[in-house]
N, CA and C of each residue as an Amber inpcrd file, in Angstrom:
protein
   621
  -2.6840000  -8.7960000 -20.0860000  -2.4020000  -8.6300000 -18.8610000
  -1.6700000  -7.9650000 -18.6330000  -2.1740000  -7.8370000 -17.3550000
  -1.2030000  -6.9210000 -16.5130000  -0.1550000  -7.5710000 -15.8700000
   0.8340000  -6.4200000 -16.2860000   2.1030000  -6.8060000 -15.4420000
   2.2510000  -7.7520000 -14.0350000   1.5250000  -7.1180000 -13.2870000
   1.1990000  -7.6780000 -11.6740000   0.3960000  -8.8350000 -11.3370000
  -0.1370000  -8.8570000 -12.1560000  -0.8150000 -10.9530000 -12.9470000
   1.0750000 -10.8490000 -12.2670000   2.1180000 -11.5100000 -12.0530000
   3.2990000 -12.2020000 -12.3480000   3.3500000 -11.8650000 -11.1290000
   3.0470000 -11.1930000 -10.1670000   3.3340000 -11.4870000  -9.0110000
   3.8710000 -12.9670000  -8.3220000   4.8430000 -13.1150000  -7.7120000
   4.7960000 -13.2650000  -6.2930000   5.4830000 -13.2300000  -4.8490000
   4.9430000 -13.9970000  -4.7900000   5.7700000 -13.9910000  -2.9650000
   7.7630000 -14.4990000  -3.4420000   8.1610000 -13.1570000  -3.6580000
   9.8730000 -13.2990000  -2.7740000  10.6370000 -13.5830000  -1.8950000
  10.1590000 -12.3890000  -1.1750000  11.2110000 -12.2200000   0.9360000
  10.1810000 -11.2950000   1.6510000  10.4940000 -12.2760000   2.9120000
   9.9280000 -12.0320000   3.6910000  10.9670000 -10.6130000   5.1470000
  10.4160000  -9.9310000   5.9820000  11.7520000  -9.9260000   6.1110000
  11.0560000  -8.5500000   7.0080000  11.9270000  -8.5060000   8.8110000
  11.7630000  -8.7810000  10.2820000  11.8880000  -7.2380000  10.0490000
  13.4100000  -6.7650000   9.3430000  13.7540000  -4.7010000   9.7930000
  14.2590000  -4.5460000   8.2830000  14.4860000  -3.7050000   8.4980000
  15.1410000  -3.1550000   7.5610000  16.4760000  -3.4460000   6.2800000
  16.9710000  -3.6010000   7.3750000  18.2970000  -3.8100000   7.3430000
  18.0740000  -5.9460000   6.6600000  17.0470000  -5.9500000   7.2090000
  17.2110000  -7.8860000   6.2250000  15.8300000  -7.6260000   4.6170000
  15.7050000  -6.1840000   4.3140000  15.4370000  -6.2720000   2.6500000
  15.6350000  -6.4610000   1.8090000  16.1190000  -6.6810000   0.2560000
  17.5000000  -7.4580000  -1.0680000  18.1590000  -5.8520000  -0.4580000
  19.3380000  -6.1300000  -1.4490000  19.0580000  -4.6210000  -1.7680000
  18.6770000  -3.1220000  -2.7360000  18.0830000  -2.2870000  -2.6440000
  17.6000000  -1.8350000  -3.6970000  17.9560000  -1.3130000  -5.0720000
  18.0670000  -2.1890000  -5.9480000  17.7050000  -1.9700000  -7.7570000
  16.9280000  -2.1380000  -7.8820000  15.3450000  -1.8140000  -8.0250000
  14.3500000  -1.5760000  -9.0690000  13.3600000  -1.2830000  -8.3810000
  12.5260000  -0.1520000  -9.5210000  11.5340000   0.6080000  -8.8610000
  10.5470000  -0.9450000  -7.8310000  10.3690000   0.0130000  -6.7560000
   9.0510000   0.0170000  -5.5550000   8.5570000   0.2940000  -5.4820000
   7.1760000  -0.4280000  -5.4360000   5.5370000   0.6060000  -4.7170000
   4.7960000  -0.3290000  -3.3320000   5.5850000   0.5640000  -2.5210000
   4.4870000  -0.6630000  -1.2190000   3.8510000   0.0570000  -1.0970000
   2.7180000  -0.3890000   0.3850000   0.9880000  -0.6130000   0.6110000
   1.1850000  -0.5750000   1.4370000   0.6450000   0.0160000   2.0670000
   0.2360000   1.1880000   2.9280000  -1.1110000   0.6970000   3.5010000
  -1.3330000   0.7540000   5.7480000  -2.9500000   2.1140000   5.8640000
  -3.0430000   0.9180000   7.3550000  -3.9950000   1.4440000   7.8890000
  -4.4500000   1.4910000   8.6540000  -5.1550000  -0.4620000   9.1680000
  -4.4140000  -1.4710000   9.9350000  -5.2860000  -2.6350000  10.1920000
  -6.5200000  -2.9610000   9.3580000  -6.6970000  -3.6460000   8.9740000
  -8.3870000  -3.3450000   8.4860000  -9.5170000  -3.1350000   7.1130000
  -7.9240000  -2.1370000   6.7000000  -8.9840000  -1.1970000   6.1850000
  -8.4820000  -1.6540000   4.6700000  -9.3190000  -2.9700000   4.2550000
  -8.9110000  -4.0390000   2.1650000  -7.9060000  -3.9080000   1.9290000
  -5.6500000  -3.6300000   2.7810000  -4.9610000  -3.5980000   1.9500000
  -4.7540000  -4.9290000   1.5270000  -5.0290000  -6.0490000   2.3890000
  -4.8560000  -7.6080000   1.6780000  -4.9550000  -7.4330000   0.5810000
  -6.9530000  -7.5800000   0.1960000  -7.5830000  -7.1860000  -0.6510000
  -7.0610000  -6.5300000  -1.3900000  -6.6630000  -5.4220000  -1.2820000
  -6.4820000  -4.8320000  -2.7020000  -5.5460000  -5.6410000  -3.6480000
  -4.3800000  -5.9740000  -2.3060000  -3.2980000  -7.0000000  -3.8040000
  -3.4930000  -8.1190000  -3.6920000  -4.2150000  -8.5640000  -3.4280000
  -5.1870000  -9.5740000  -4.6860000  -5.7380000  -9.7950000  -5.4010000
  -6.4370000  -8.5290000  -5.4840000  -7.4830000  -7.8530000  -6.0950000
  -6.1770000  -7.4730000  -7.8830000  -5.5340000  -6.8640000  -7.7160000
  -4.7980000  -6.0040000  -8.3700000  -3.3290000  -6.8580000  -9.3710000
  -3.9810000  -8.4380000  -8.2100000  -2.9440000  -9.6440000  -8.9050000
  -3.5450000 -10.4160000  -8.9450000  -4.9770000 -10.0690000  -9.9890000
  -5.5400000 -11.2230000  -9.8990000  -5.5850000 -12.4470000  -8.7090000
  -4.8060000 -12.5840000  -7.7750000  -4.5740000 -13.3790000  -6.9090000
  -5.8530000 -13.9340000  -5.8810000  -6.4980000 -14.9070000  -5.5220000
  -6.8380000 -15.0780000  -4.7040000  -5.5020000 -14.9570000  -2.7180000
  -5.0040000 -15.8210000  -2.8250000  -4.1540000 -15.9960000  -1.8790000
  -2.8280000 -15.4470000  -1.4680000  -2.3910000 -14.0860000  -2.3920000
  -0.5690000 -13.8980000  -2.5910000  -0.4590000 -12.5390000  -1.2620000
  -1.1990000 -11.8960000  -1.1990000  -0.8390000 -11.9140000   0.1630000
  -2.4870000 -12.1040000   1.6270000  -1.8480000 -12.2570000   2.1470000
  -2.3110000 -12.5560000   3.3470000  -3.0740000 -11.7150000   4.7900000
  -3.9160000 -11.4550000   5.5070000  -4.6380000 -10.9370000   6.1570000
  -4.9340000 -11.7080000   8.1010000  -4.1740000 -11.4640000   8.1650000
  -3.9690000 -11.9440000   9.5900000  -5.7090000 -12.0470000  10.6050000
  -5.8110000 -13.6860000  11.1350000  -6.5660000 -13.5350000  11.6840000
  -7.1480000 -12.2140000  13.1860000  -5.7260000 -12.0950000  12.9680000
  -4.9170000 -11.4910000  14.7130000  -5.2590000 -10.2980000  14.2320000
  -6.0640000  -8.7030000  14.1510000  -5.5580000  -7.8300000  14.0340000
  -4.2600000  -7.0940000  14.1220000  -3.5820000  -6.1390000  13.6460000
  -2.3620000  -6.1700000  14.3400000  -0.4080000  -7.1950000  14.1230000
  -1.6600000  -8.6240000  13.9650000   0.1760000  -9.1600000  13.6320000
   0.2250000  -9.6260000  13.1940000   0.4020000  -9.0740000  11.5630000
   1.8150000  -9.6170000  10.3050000   2.1570000  -8.4580000  11.0300000
   3.6490000  -8.3090000  10.5220000   4.5130000  -7.9500000  11.5970000
   5.8480000  -7.7340000  10.5830000   5.8350000  -8.7930000   9.1810000
   7.0310000  -8.9520000   8.6780000   6.8640000  -7.3230000   7.8470000
   7.0850000  -6.9170000   6.5740000   7.7310000  -6.5350000   5.3850000
   7.6930000  -8.1450000   4.2360000   6.3610000  -7.8630000   3.6200000
   6.7370000  -8.8300000   2.4240000   6.7470000  -7.8270000   1.1330000
   7.7540000  -8.8080000  -0.1010000   7.7030000  -8.4180000  -0.9890000
   7.8380000  -9.3520000  -1.9640000   6.7450000  -8.9640000  -3.0830000
   6.4680000  -9.3340000  -4.3470000   6.6160000  -9.3190000  -5.0270000
   8.4120000 -10.0780000  -6.1960000   8.6210000  -9.6610000  -7.2630000
   7.9100000  -9.3720000  -8.6490000   7.9970000  -8.9520000  -9.7390000
   6.4130000  -8.8630000 -10.8770000   8.5570000  -9.3580000 -11.9970000
   8.2950000 -10.4760000 -12.5600000  10.1210000 -10.7800000 -12.9340000
   9.8980000 -10.5320000 -14.3420000  10.9220000 -10.1690000 -15.1580000
  11.4030000  -9.4160000 -16.8200000  10.9500000 -10.3480000 -16.7790000
  10.6760000  -9.5570000 -17.5470000  10.4080000 -10.7850000 -19.2470000
  11.8390000 -10.4790000 -19.9480000  12.1000000  -9.7650000 -20.4210000
  13.8930000  -9.4490000 -20.6500000  15.0410000 -10.1940000 -20.4230000
  15.2660000 -10.0890000 -19.0860000  15.4700000 -11.2000000 -18.4410000
  15.1920000 -12.4230000 -17.1060000  15.2580000 -13.4780000 -17.6080000
  15.5080000 -14.9300000 -16.2300000  15.9930000 -14.1350000 -15.1810000
  15.5670000 -14.4570000 -14.0760000  16.1650000 -14.0510000 -13.0000000
  15.9440000 -12.8030000 -13.0060000  15.7600000 -11.7640000 -13.2800000
  14.9780000 -10.4340000 -12.9490000  14.0740000  -9.5430000 -12.8700000
  13.9960000  -9.2150000 -12.1660000  12.8030000  -8.4510000 -11.5750000
  12.3000000  -7.0890000 -12.3070000  11.7420000  -6.6250000 -12.6180000
  10.3190000  -4.7920000 -12.7920000  10.5340000  -3.7990000 -11.1710000
  10.7700000  -4.9740000 -11.1500000   9.4200000  -4.2250000  -9.3510000
   9.5430000  -6.1930000  -8.6030000   9.0340000  -4.7110000  -6.7490000
   8.7190000  -5.3870000  -6.2390000   6.7230000  -4.3380000  -5.7490000
   6.3310000  -5.4460000  -5.7240000   4.8910000  -5.2790000  -4.5510000
   5.1320000  -5.0920000  -2.8930000   5.3240000  -3.3430000  -2.2780000
   5.4910000  -4.9590000  -1.0230000   4.5700000  -4.5740000  -0.0910000
   4.7990000  -5.1130000   0.7950000   3.1030000  -5.1850000   1.5240000
   4.3020000  -5.1210000   2.9570000   3.5740000  -3.6250000   3.3520000
   4.4380000  -2.2900000   5.0860000   2.7920000  -3.6210000   6.1510000
   4.2330000  -3.2830000   7.4900000   3.0890000  -4.2350000   8.5280000
   1.4760000  -3.3500000   9.0800000   0.5920000  -3.7640000   8.3910000
  -0.6430000  -2.5950000   9.3310000   0.2160000  -1.8560000  10.0880000
  -1.2150000  -0.6660000  10.4770000  -0.4210000   0.0170000  11.9880000
  -2.4160000   0.7180000  12.4490000  -2.4130000   0.5990000  14.1000000
  -3.1890000   1.8580000  14.3290000  -4.2670000   0.1290000  15.3350000
  -3.3870000  -1.0280000  16.1740000  -4.6790000  -1.5750000  16.8180000
  -4.1560000  -1.8360000  18.0640000  -4.7750000  -0.7000000  18.8750000
  -5.3410000  -0.7090000  20.3600000  -4.4810000  -2.0780000  21.6800000
  -5.0160000  -3.2490000  20.7270000  -4.4860000  -4.2590000  21.6030000
  -3.4170000  -4.5240000  20.9410000  -2.5190000  -3.3610000  20.7700000
  -0.9230000  -4.2560000  20.4930000  -0.8930000  -3.2390000  21.4560000
   0.4400000  -4.1370000  22.0500000   1.3560000  -3.3460000  22.9940000
   2.0500000  -1.6410000  22.6310000   2.3460000  -1.4820000  23.4160000
   2.5950000  -0.3760000  23.3040000   3.9990000  -0.3760000  22.7580000
   4.3750000  -0.5370000  22.7520000   6.3910000  -0.7160000  22.5530000
   6.3550000  -1.4200000  21.3410000   5.1570000  -2.4760000  20.7310000
   5.3090000  -2.9130000  19.6100000   5.3580000  -2.2160000  18.5120000
   4.0260000  -1.2850000  18.9050000   3.9960000  -0.2410000  17.7750000
   4.1280000   0.6700000  17.6880000   6.2930000   0.5260000  19.0440000
   6.8260000   2.6170000  18.1310000   8.2960000   1.6340000  17.3560000
   7.9490000  -0.2140000  17.6790000   8.6210000  -0.8140000  16.2130000
   8.6550000  -0.8630000  15.5150000   7.4300000  -1.3660000  15.7800000
   6.4510000  -0.6900000  14.2090000   6.4110000   0.9650000  13.0080000
   6.6860000   1.8560000  13.9660000   5.8620000   2.8010000  13.5100000
   7.1910000   3.3890000  13.0190000   8.8320000   2.6850000  14.3870000
   9.7780000   2.5730000  13.2150000  10.2240000   2.0940000  12.1580000
  10.0220000   0.6810000  11.4490000  10.4700000   0.0030000  10.3980000
   9.7980000   1.1380000   9.9740000   8.0390000   1.5880000   9.6630000
   7.1890000   2.3270000   8.6080000   8.1730000   4.0960000   8.1670000
   8.0080000   3.8750000   8.9190000   8.9390000   5.7490000   8.5280000
  10.2510000   5.3780000   8.0750000  10.8480000   4.5660000   8.3470000
  12.5480000   4.1150000   7.7780000  12.4840000   3.6340000   6.9010000
  10.9880000   2.6400000   6.2390000  11.3230000   2.7590000   5.3120000
  10.3200000   3.8890000   3.5710000   9.4260000   4.2210000   4.3730000
   8.6840000   5.1490000   4.0540000   9.8740000   6.8940000   3.8550000
  10.8220000   5.9080000   4.4800000  11.8550000   7.7520000   4.7500000
  13.5450000   8.0610000   3.9330000  13.5120000   6.6270000   4.4980000
  14.3380000   6.4460000   3.3430000  14.9130000   4.8840000   2.1730000
  14.0250000   4.5560000   1.9010000  14.3790000   3.2250000   0.4040000
  14.5260000   4.0900000  -1.0060000  16.4790000   4.0760000  -1.0680000
  15.5690000   4.4180000  -1.9420000  15.2770000   4.6010000  -3.7230000
  14.9300000   3.4190000  -3.5610000  13.8020000   2.5910000  -4.4930000
  12.3400000   2.6480000  -4.7150000  11.8890000   3.3860000  -3.8000000
  10.1090000   3.2990000  -3.6090000  10.1210000   4.4630000  -4.0350000
   8.7560000   3.9370000  -5.2430000   8.2580000   4.3640000  -6.5280000
   8.0810000   5.1160000  -6.5720000   6.4650000   4.8890000  -4.7970000
   5.2360000   5.3770000  -5.9710000   5.1020000   4.2100000  -4.1210000
   3.9750000   5.1300000  -3.9860000   3.1890000   4.5190000  -2.1930000
   1.2110000   4.4200000  -2.1750000   0.5710000   3.6420000  -2.1860000
  -0.7030000   2.7230000  -2.3960000  -1.1120000   3.5400000  -0.7500000
  -1.8860000   4.7120000  -0.1040000  -1.5700000   3.8760000   1.6690000
  -3.8460000   3.4730000   0.8690000  -2.8860000   3.0560000   1.9380000
  -5.1940000   1.8070000   1.6210000  -5.5370000   3.3430000   3.2530000
  -7.0420000   3.7780000   2.6680000  -8.0220000   3.4620000   3.9170000
  -9.5060000   3.5910000   3.9770000  -9.8000000   3.5650000   4.5770000
 -11.4110000   2.2270000   4.7310000 -12.2410000   4.2000000   4.4580000
 -13.1210000   3.7550000   3.5450000 -13.7620000   4.8630000   2.9550000
 -14.6260000   5.4740000   4.0680000 -15.5610000   5.1730000   4.3660000
 -15.7340000   5.3410000   5.9740000 -15.7490000   5.9290000   6.7760000
 -14.6860000   5.6190000   7.3970000 -13.3360000   5.9660000   8.2820000
 -13.0080000   7.3170000   8.3160000 -12.8470000   7.7110000   6.3900000
 -12.0000000   8.9770000   5.9090000 -10.0260000   8.9880000   7.6020000
  -9.5460000   9.5740000   6.6680000  -8.1290000  10.3580000   7.7650000
  -7.9340000  10.2930000   9.1200000  -7.4500000   9.5070000   9.6490000
  -6.9790000   9.1970000  11.0750000  -5.9560000   9.7860000  11.5550000
  -6.1370000   9.2470000  13.2450000  -5.5240000  10.1310000  13.0190000
  -3.7340000   9.6460000  13.0140000  -3.4710000   8.3830000  12.4790000
  -3.0720000   7.0510000  12.5200000  -2.6630000   6.9000000  11.2300000
  -3.6630000   7.8060000  10.1510000  -2.9130000   7.8340000   8.4690000
  -2.0600000  10.1580000   8.3550000  -2.6600000  11.4590000   9.8000000
  -1.7820000  11.6100000   9.6150000  -0.1860000  11.5370000   9.9390000
  -0.1600000  10.6440000  10.7270000   0.9420000  10.5030000  11.2720000
   1.5550000  10.3920000  10.1540000   1.3800000   9.0200000   9.6490000
   1.9310000   8.8710000   8.0170000   2.0850000   9.1500000   7.5300000
   0.7420000  10.6440000   6.4930000   1.0040000  11.0940000   5.6740000
   2.3670000  12.3670000   5.7240000   2.5990000  12.6910000   7.0070000
   3.7480000  12.9720000   8.0930000   4.9880000  12.7180000   7.3990000
   5.4130000  11.7800000   7.7800000   6.6460000  10.3440000   7.2710000
   6.6090000  10.9690000   5.4520000   5.8180000  11.0230000   4.8320000
   5.7050000  10.6160000   3.4810000   6.1460000  11.7700000   3.3560000
   4.4030000  13.1770000   3.7440000   5.8410000  14.3610000   3.1280000
   6.3540000  15.2360000   2.7970000   7.8240000  15.1630000   3.3200000
   9.1730000  15.3160000   3.2460000   9.9180000  14.7100000   1.8020000
   9.2570000  13.8290000   1.2890000  10.2600000  12.9680000   0.7950000
   9.6780000  12.9340000  -0.5850000   8.9360000  13.9790000  -0.8090000
   8.2720000  13.9150000  -3.0440000   8.1610000  12.6020000  -2.9490000
   7.8240000  11.5400000  -3.1840000   7.6390000  10.1820000  -3.2760000
   5.7460000  10.5330000  -3.1440000   5.3080000   9.9060000  -4.4680000
   4.2680000   9.6470000  -4.7240000   3.7170000   9.1480000  -4.8480000
   1.8720000   9.9100000  -4.4520000   0.9480000   8.7360000  -3.4930000
  -0.3320000   8.6880000  -3.6510000  -0.4490000   7.3290000  -4.2240000
  -2.2660000   6.7010000  -5.3430000  -2.5200000   6.3170000  -3.5910000
  -3.9100000   7.6120000  -3.1380000  -4.9020000   6.8870000  -1.5840000
  -5.3710000   5.7300000  -2.6500000  -6.7470000   5.3610000  -1.7680000
  -7.1970000   4.3140000  -2.0880000  -8.2100000   4.7010000  -0.6460000
  -9.6310000   4.5770000  -1.5910000 -10.4470000   4.5480000   0.2480000
 -10.6970000   3.6020000  -0.0560000 -10.7740000   1.9470000  -0.2920000
 -11.4480000   0.9570000   0.4680000 -12.9330000   0.8860000   0.6800000
 -13.1190000   0.4030000   0.5100000 -14.0250000  -0.5150000   0.7540000
 -15.8640000   0.6810000   0.3900000 -15.2350000   1.0120000  -1.3250000
 -16.3740000   2.5060000  -1.9110000 -17.8570000   1.7490000  -2.3550000
 -17.9320000   0.9740000  -2.2250000 -19.0700000   0.7570000  -3.1550000
 -19.9710000   0.3300000  -1.0710000 -19.5220000   0.5070000  -0.2270000
 -20.5850000   0.5440000   0.8250000 -21.6370000   1.6590000   0.8480000
 -20.3710000   3.2170000  -0.2760000 -21.9660000   4.2610000  -0.1250000
 -22.4030000   4.3730000  -1.7680000 -23.4360000   5.1300000  -1.1210000
 -23.5730000   5.8450000  -2.1120000 -22.1970000   7.1930000  -3.0860000
 -22.9990000   6.4240000  -4.6610000 -21.6750000   7.9670000  -5.5150000
 -21.5620000   9.5080000  -4.4920000 -22.4300000   9.6000000  -4.0520000
 -22.0900000  10.8690000  -3.8700000 -21.6910000  11.3810000  -2.1190000
 -22.1310000  10.1460000  -1.8950000 -21.1640000   9.8120000  -0.5620000
 -19.5770000   9.5640000  -1.1080000 -19.4250000   9.0000000  -2.3170000
 -17.4850000   9.0620000  -2.0650000 -17.0320000   9.9020000  -2.5370000
 -17.6810000  11.0780000  -3.3550000 -17.2110000  12.4460000  -4.5960000
 -16.8530000  13.7230000  -2.6340000 -18.0590000  13.4140000  -2.6600000
 -17.5380000  13.9600000  -0.7730000 -16.1560000  13.6310000  -0.0640000
 -16.4570000  12.2170000   0.1220000 -15.0870000  11.8750000   1.1940000
 -13.8810000  11.9820000   0.1840000 -13.9230000  11.4560000  -0.7490000
 -12.3570000  11.9040000  -1.4320000 -11.9230000  12.8570000  -1.6540000
 -13.2250000  14.1920000  -1.6910000 -12.5890000  15.6050000  -1.7900000
 -12.5230000  15.8970000  -0.3750000 -12.4970000  15.6820000   0.8930000
 -12.2430000  15.6530000   2.6230000 -10.9040000  15.0520000   1.8950000
 -10.2630000  13.9830000   2.0450000  -9.4830000  12.9950000   1.7080000
  -7.4530000  13.9220000   0.5140000  -8.0070000  14.6110000  -0.1910000
  -7.2970000  15.0810000  -0.6670000  -6.9670000  16.1430000   0.2030000
  -8.1400000  17.0910000   0.2530000  -7.9930000  18.2110000   1.6890000
  -7.2460000  18.2980000   2.5120000  -7.5630000  17.0750000   3.3700000
  -7.0880000  16.6130000   4.4100000  -5.3450000  16.3600000   4.7940000
  -5.2010000  16.4000000   3.6040000  -3.5160000  15.1210000   2.9420000
  -3.0900000  15.8360000   1.5890000  -3.3020000  17.2580000   1.5090000
  -2.6270000  18.2850000   0.6070000  -0.9700000  19.0000000   0.2120000
  -0.8360000  18.2790000   2.0880000   0.1140000  18.6990000   1.9840000
   1.0460000  17.6580000   0.9360000   0.7920000  16.3720000   0.9450000
   1.0160000  15.3040000   0.3570000   2.0840000  15.7340000  -0.7970000
   1.2530000  16.3090000  -1.8760000   1.4540000  17.4190000  -2.9420000
   1.3800000  15.9760000  -3.3980000   2.5360000  15.8230000  -4.2330000
   1.9590000  14.3390000  -5.7610000   0.5400000  12.9410000  -5.5540000
  -0.3710000  13.9670000  -4.7410000  -1.1420000  12.7000000  -4.3790000
  -2.7850000  12.7970000  -5.0210000  -2.9170000  12.0880000  -5.4520000
  -5.0440000  11.3020000  -6.6980000  -5.2300000  10.3100000  -5.7050000
  -5.9910000  10.5770000  -5.4640000  -6.9700000  10.3500000  -4.2300000
  -8.3020000   9.4330000  -5.3510000  -8.9230000   7.6550000  -4.6950000
  -9.9020000   7.4340000  -5.7290000 -10.7080000   6.5770000  -5.0750000
 -11.9310000   6.5550000  -5.0700000 -12.1090000   5.0420000  -4.9620000
 -12.3120000   4.1350000  -5.2670000 -11.8550000   2.7850000  -4.1000000
 -12.0960000   1.5490000  -4.5670000 -12.7070000   0.1370000  -3.8350000
 -12.4430000  -0.6760000  -4.7760000 -13.0360000  -1.5700000  -4.3050000
 -13.0190000  -3.0360000  -4.6050000 -12.3440000  -3.6570000  -4.0760000
 -12.0220000  -4.5920000  -4.1540000 -12.9230000  -5.9650000  -4.5100000
 -13.2490000  -5.9820000  -3.6690000 -14.6350000  -6.6120000  -4.2140000
 -15.5110000  -6.5690000  -5.3730000 -16.1910000  -5.0660000  -6.0170000
 -17.0670000  -4.3330000  -7.1390000 -15.9260000  -4.2970000  -8.0850000
 -14.5480000  -4.3880000  -8.0260000 -14.0490000  -3.7370000  -8.3890000
 -14.3200000  -2.7610000  -9.3080000 -13.6450000  -2.0450000  -8.2420000
 -14.3510000  -0.5430000  -8.0330000 -12.9080000   0.4710000  -8.4000000
 -12.4220000   1.2720000  -9.2560000 -10.9840000   2.1320000  -9.7560000
 -10.4350000   0.4860000  -9.9230000 -10.0040000  -0.8650000 -10.0590000
  -9.1390000  -0.9950000 -10.1620000  -8.0210000  -0.9340000 -11.9910000
  -8.9580000  -0.8660000 -12.8130000  -8.2470000  -0.5240000 -14.2440000
  -7.4720000   1.1170000 -14.1020000  -7.8690000   1.6940000 -13.0730000
  -6.6550000   3.1560000 -13.1560000  -5.7890000   3.2230000 -12.1120000
  -6.4400000   2.1740000 -10.4500000  -5.2130000   2.1270000 -10.0840000
  -4.2760000   0.5700000 -10.3200000  -4.5660000   0.1320000 -11.0720000
  -3.4940000  -0.8000000 -12.2170000  -2.2750000  -0.2770000 -12.9030000
  -2.1000000   1.0600000 -13.8600000  -2.5190000   1.3250000 -14.4780000
  -1.2590000   2.2740000 -13.3290000  -1.4680000   2.7270000 -13.4390000
  -1.1860000   3.8300000 -11.7850000  -0.0310000   3.4190000 -11.0650000
   0.3660000   2.0270000 -10.7280000   1.3200000   1.3280000 -10.9370000
   2.0080000   0.6560000 -11.1570000   1.6920000   0.3400000 -12.5350000
   2.3850000  -0.0200000 -13.5090000   3.0610000   0.9320000 -14.3270000
   2.9650000   2.4840000 -13.6440000   3.8230000   3.2910000 -14.4030000
   5.1470000   2.8600000 -13.3420000   4.3580000   3.3210000 -12.1130000
   5.2800000   3.6900000 -11.3340000   6.8530000   3.1290000 -11.7690000
   6.8740000   0.8390000 -11.6770000   6.6120000   0.2490000 -12.3710000
   7.6890000   0.3960000 -13.6610000   7.1170000   0.6210000 -14.3690000
   8.1440000   0.5980000 -15.7850000   7.4700000   1.5510000 -16.6790000
   7.9250000   2.8140000 -16.2940000   6.6780000   4.1700000 -16.2940000
   6.4250000   4.0310000 -17.9080000   6.3230000   4.5600000 -19.3050000
   5.6900000   5.0420000 -20.0240000   6.7360000   5.5460000 -20.3070000
   6.7180000   5.1830000 -22.1760000   7.7920000   6.4640000 -22.7580000
   6.8060000   7.7770000 -23.0190000   6.8820000   8.2940000 -22.8050000
   5.3970000  10.0240000 -23.4050000   6.4490000  10.1580000 -24.4010000
   5.5020000  10.4130000 -25.6980000   6.5170000  10.9330000 -26.8340000
   6.7620000  13.2360000 -26.2340000
């Protein structure tokens, strides 16, 4: 069983100063609203309702942490999966959008426990202007990124390959970038994504 399957809701925070102290590895999930972020978290953790997607796009403004318990130390955590607020809805007031940008940017640039970033991109949309802005925050940090091109079951194989190549080219300045097609409903790319995230949280010792 994957260690991700043991994840459980731990805490929500509206601001960065409400987050728990950065003591262990964190892997954050970030993406445009409607990119399939909640579905990805749920299928990776093998839970139906761990992450919630708001019925009103752009309404989920909290940072939600899901702790993965440490089997060797009761009450302690191996790491956390961090669900960051979605971004990109025009219906949300500009002031609120800028506030989200400050929270997202602050977390991505300054969180010392951040071990990896899972960037969710709708494979049919490709890299949007907002995704590009996000990449500009990430690139200087050197934090590794796993770009999951969600809803990949909607495209035939050849178009998936082209879409992945286009994302790799557009986000090349991130450096440590792995891009792959992903589908929560068809479990496409699930094993590879799981292995990457597990290794960020609990790195394998390579002989």
